[in-house]
Amino acid sequence: MFTHYDPESAALTVELHDQFKAFIAGQWDAAKLAAHQTDRLREVVAYARANSPFYRRHLAALTDEEISGLRIDGLSRLPFTTKDHLRKAQFDVLSRPVSEAWTFYETTGTTGAATPCPRTNADTIHNNTVLTAYYRDLLAAHGDRQVIGVSGPSELHATGDTFGDVCRNLGHAVAKMWPHSPVIGFDRALEVMRLLPMTGLFCTPGMALRLAQKATEAGLRPREDFSLDVLLLTGELMSPSLLANIGTLWGAKAYNVLYASQEASVLAAATSDGSLRTAPLINHYEVIDPDTLESVEPDPAGVRYGELVVTNLYAGAKPLVRYRTGDLVMMTEPGPGAAVPAPAVRAVGRVHDRLSLNGHPVNGYELEDLLLAPFRGYLDYQITVGDDAGRDRLFLTLKADEAVVRAGTEHAVRACLDVLDTTLTVEIGTPGPITSTGAMVSWKAARVVDLRTGRSDENGAAERIAAMRK
């Protein structure tokens, strides 16, 4: 509604609404998209260099003529931006003073200095237009009068405002609740979920599991005593096996709905075909080899696998140029049946979360999917990596009934040996609150105890957060 008082924002809303409507309908060909991205790239690079003290230094070698001649297939002349750059530069990265933003967010700062992430109206309109356009058909399948909860990590995170605004755009009611808050807590959150009743929930996979644990401990049955139709999950690594288990626990359809970061904003969103699809109207994407930093070519199946690099294509508070996300992704061009004509992307783990097991490299997504595939109905899990006479071995701890563990153990043990040449032991146990810290730290710090290596800064951060959540 603020756009009624801000003609510039009102005009931008209409422009982007029309652009996305035409793009999703297939009315943009490759040439039109390339021209759009090229124009926006030149605009953003010039804008960032002129307004951001960091980019004034970082892009000092570029001349005005070189910027005006930039092409989306020639970005290698531009330097990367990294998380360390953002941590060191702090407010110098901004292209607009905070006073010109409509709201201020920051990263959690659990594994390094928190970095400022203010949002202007332009930032919010660009990103929320993507989510509104992509989620429309997905949520329509579950009815047009949803009551949707939103659970985010902190008050200085964009989660609540973003999903609240998108649901308002689509006509759904929203209840924002933070179960880790001492004011709300899990008991009150569960009570609110039943009272409304809540039909949908935006949260992390860890939160969905934690709520199910707390409900069970309170004598409630997640499937029978709650009205959730749809779980909209984001913020952590999420394999198909984990997604299916969470859906089973709650008797709801579970989606991986968003790939984003506080720094770079929306990178991909769920569509009605079940895929996370990129947003090429507002971002340009590269996939690089994280070791050589060279661009990755598609494999024979058409998949590009490597670290995602993103350049924002809108002039907001903090546009990022060639930002190395630190995330490993698998990106595939859209096929004829794609709900949105944009590449599909799967985030498969942090670059530094990669593991080697008896000589077999494996990312978090692959390992989680492999080990959890035969199990349904567990409330939590953790993986331990140990060493036995020079051979790596795995232990999977599940918070589950004996029948759940017994039903899947033989299959999991055999699959682990076949794929990774690694023995697996499955046991019943309670991992504890550390597994709920994945969105704040990393999947590996939250879910993997690697006895072969020493404790990292991320391990320490996860333990500190967990101690506050007991």
mmCIF file of C-alpha atoms in Angstrom, residues 40-52 54-56 58-60 62 67 70-72 74-83 85-86 93-95 263-264 267 282-286 288 308-325:
data_model
loop_
_atom_site.group_PDB
_atom_site.id
_atom_site.type_symbol
_atom_site.label_atom_id
_atom_site.label_comp_id
_atom_site.label_asym_id
_atom_site.label_seq_id
_atom_site.Cartn_x
_atom_site.Cartn_y
_atom_site.Cartn_z
ATOM 1 C CA ARG A 40 20.991 -4.034 -16.463
ATOM 2 C CA LEU A 41 24.542 -5.338 -16.005
ATOM 3 C CA ARG A 42 26.067 -2.142 -17.375
ATOM 4 C CA GLU A 43 23.704 -0.024 -15.293
ATOM 5 C CA VAL A 44 24.439 -1.885 -12.046
ATOM 6 C CA VAL A 45 28.231 -1.988 -12.467
ATOM 7 C CA ALA A 46 28.330 1.745 -13.195
ATOM 8 C CA TYR A 47 25.959 2.431 -10.302
ATOM 9 C CA ALA A 48 27.946 0.355 -7.790
ATOM 10 C CA ARG A 49 31.282 1.846 -8.818
ATOM 11 C CA ALA A 50 29.902 5.378 -8.558
ATOM 12 C CA ASN A 51 28.121 4.945 -5.203
ATOM 13 C CA SER A 52 29.801 2.163 -3.190
ATOM 14 C CA PHE A 54 34.090 -0.680 -1.743
ATOM 15 C CA TYR A 55 33.251 -1.078 -5.432
ATOM 16 C CA ARG A 56 34.930 2.246 -6.236
ATOM 17 C CA HIS A 58 37.276 -2.965 -6.256
ATOM 18 C CA LEU A 59 36.364 -1.913 -9.813
ATOM 19 C CA ALA A 60 38.880 0.925 -10.109
ATOM 20 C CA LEU A 62 37.508 -0.522 -15.217
ATOM 21 C CA ILE A 67 31.659 -0.659 -18.451
ATOM 22 C CA LEU A 70 30.257 -5.067 -20.855
ATOM 23 C CA ARG A 71 28.545 -8.213 -22.066
ATOM 24 C CA ILE A 72 27.000 -11.008 -20.017
ATOM 25 C CA GLY A 74 32.389 -11.493 -20.885
ATOM 26 C CA LEU A 75 32.287 -11.124 -17.116
ATOM 27 C CA SER A 76 35.687 -12.724 -16.529
ATOM 28 C CA ARG A 77 37.294 -9.275 -16.682
ATOM 29 C CA LEU A 78 35.437 -8.338 -13.495
ATOM 30 C CA PRO A 79 36.840 -9.432 -10.103
ATOM 31 C CA PHE A 80 34.843 -11.683 -7.790
ATOM 32 C CA THR A 81 33.213 -10.373 -4.621
ATOM 33 C CA THR A 82 33.528 -12.708 -1.624
ATOM 34 C CA LYS A 83 32.061 -13.029 1.858
ATOM 35 C CA HIS A 85 35.084 -8.693 1.226
ATOM 36 C CA LEU A 86 31.652 -8.041 2.707
ATOM 37 C CA VAL A 93 29.742 -2.033 0.327
ATOM 38 C CA LEU A 94 26.471 -0.098 0.302
ATOM 39 C CA SER A 95 25.539 1.941 -2.733
ATOM 40 C CA GLU A 263 23.419 -10.835 1.257
ATOM 41 C CA ALA A 264 22.278 -11.629 -2.289
ATOM 42 C CA LEU A 267 18.353 -16.504 -6.112
ATOM 43 C CA ILE A 282 16.811 -9.730 -11.664
ATOM 44 C CA ASN A 283 20.062 -11.741 -11.440
ATOM 45 C CA HIS A 284 22.800 -13.041 -13.708
ATOM 46 C CA TYR A 285 24.191 -16.479 -12.809
ATOM 47 C CA GLU A 286 27.529 -18.181 -13.365
ATOM 48 C CA ILE A 288 32.394 -21.941 -11.672
ATOM 49 C CA LEU A 308 27.269 -20.362 -7.874
ATOM 50 C CA VAL A 309 28.311 -16.796 -8.665
ATOM 51 C CA VAL A 310 25.595 -14.152 -8.894
ATOM 52 C CA THR A 311 25.384 -10.538 -10.076
ATOM 53 C CA ASN A 312 22.305 -8.548 -9.050
ATOM 54 C CA LEU A 313 20.658 -6.753 -11.980
ATOM 55 C CA TYR A 314 18.835 -4.024 -10.078
ATOM 56 C CA ALA A 315 20.151 -0.830 -8.495
ATOM 57 C CA GLY A 316 19.231 -1.160 -4.840
ATOM 58 C CA ALA A 317 20.943 -0.582 -1.514
ATOM 59 C CA LYS A 318 23.717 -3.142 -2.031
ATOM 60 C CA PRO A 319 23.946 -4.702 -5.506
ATOM 61 C CA LEU A 320 26.641 -7.380 -5.633
ATOM 62 C CA VAL A 321 28.882 -7.939 -8.646
ATOM 63 C CA ARG A 322 30.158 -11.471 -9.329
ATOM 64 C CA TYR A 323 29.430 -12.555 -5.774
ATOM 65 C CA ARG A 324 30.809 -15.980 -4.888
ATOM 66 C CA THR A 325 28.033 -17.525 -2.816
#
